Phi, psi and omega in degrees: 000313187291320178294321179302312177297321181299314182297314183300318180293322179298316179301312177301314172304318182291314181301322180289321182291326183293319179284333177290315180292323176298315184288350180280354180250153175302136180272149173215160009264174174225141175220162176214126176272105210279302193259005171072003174267151183237164171239158182281133176301137182070010173287180177293317177291331173296318174292320181289323174300315177303316180295314184300306184294325181296322184268355183308311186292346181268005183246035180298131180285352185107346177226042171068030174240127186233142174207145184206155178210152180212136182089189189223159175051218180292352176267000181294125172252124176247148181211147176221150175225126170241117172267153177305132191298350184253016186262139180297141184303323181287323175291323181295317176294326180291319175302317178297312182299314181298319179303306182301309182302317178295317181296319188292340181251351176251338176245055187296130176060016177277133184291344186209137181200153180218144179222139176245127166247171179298327187255355183197156167232148179224135181223136172229152180193160177266009174242166177308136180290322180256014181280349181255118187269012176289104185302327182282352186303314176246025185279127188216106179256151173211148185224151164296129184282350177277153186231152166294141181305314187254089183304317177296319179300308181298318175301320179298329177276313188293315186302311183291328183293315182288328176293325175297316184290327173299311181298319183295314183291319173300333178274008177295169180280190183283349180260336187204123173240088188217143170221134182220126175210173171233160177201156179297136183245182182287158178052045175058030173262173175239127178272129173249124188235147172217139171229141183208142172238158165302123186301335183280356176289149170290162175310318182288320183298311178299323178294320182297310183297315184286330172294322177300309185298315181294324174292324175298336179296320185287319188291319184256340195219037193294133173077005177289156180272357179199134180218145171228130178242112176255135176214157180291332184278319187208171170207151176227159179197145168222144180216169171266015184218161179275104181261001179295152178256012169217151187262011176297159181251124178288144178289153177294162177302137172285156177298341182271348183294340181275000182247035179087201186291157178286163169294158178310138179087356179228151183231146178298144185292335184283343184236355181284130177234117180262139186304330181288347180271346185279139186289168174307154180303322177303327182284346187269355177290134178311133179262145172303143182242117188273072175221149188272094186218139171227157183246143175247147187244131177246089186233145180293161185308321186282349181269128193240144168267134180299164181296167192299331175239153186288160174300151188278063179251128181256026176303132175307129186072011178283189182309318187283356177256003189232018189292343182266357181292154181308322184282353170256356194294330184262008184300140171074035195242004188203165177267141188246150171213135184272122180242018175234148179279000000 
């Protein structure tokens, strides 16, 4: 009897801890079928989109940024993928493949769509991907519902920290615009911050995007212990736990990094990631974080969270075969509330 009760108690504790640790992390994925227009199957745009998405994974810049286009005029299909700069290429490509698979079945015959996972984003459109300067078009914020006890003190530390990372990422080269660092935080915590832009943006464009994202942190999520701002052009994130997928330490900024992009053949030390410094694939899997955190989401009406279970597609290598992948690990993990009109 005692053994039976002990086993039952252990199972209850395990289920509680498992649920707690899952809910402690921001949930993914999120997608949006953006402009509400559809294309006809087997149309010219449909064939161009098939060709673009099929070739996207072969266009890697060397730093996990992919872009491809096929066709002309209104039938031109454009696509981009941006993986987080600290992610191993094999995992990046897996995230890319699954993102395409997911979008093609959730935004069926839509001419424009975007999806966010923790480790990558993918967007396709019949319009130029970066041609629209509307920052809110792909804007998606989420925040930890827990707050620092002293909001002013936390803001006094966060603002300069994130602004520093903004400048470092923007000063990156044409292959990678990324900054990742940690710093002592409020209440004896450590702040881990990340800023990243699509690398083909100019330094000024990256700066503007990141500045907008950082300002939105204060607008939507002031004083929170963790915030993520996702956009098609750039993204920012800070946490009080180490969410980086590699343990390498980024070098401090070089004197030349403050003067724009590096000359051809060089990368700024703040954003350069060499493949030999990336950890083994087993080191990249997200680790449970023992912190009291739940996330709240501020997303536009058109931004949708996928259904509780993935579509019933049994394509080899498809979603049902990849639910343990890092970019699926947080699926179905939190409660959502719309805070935007």
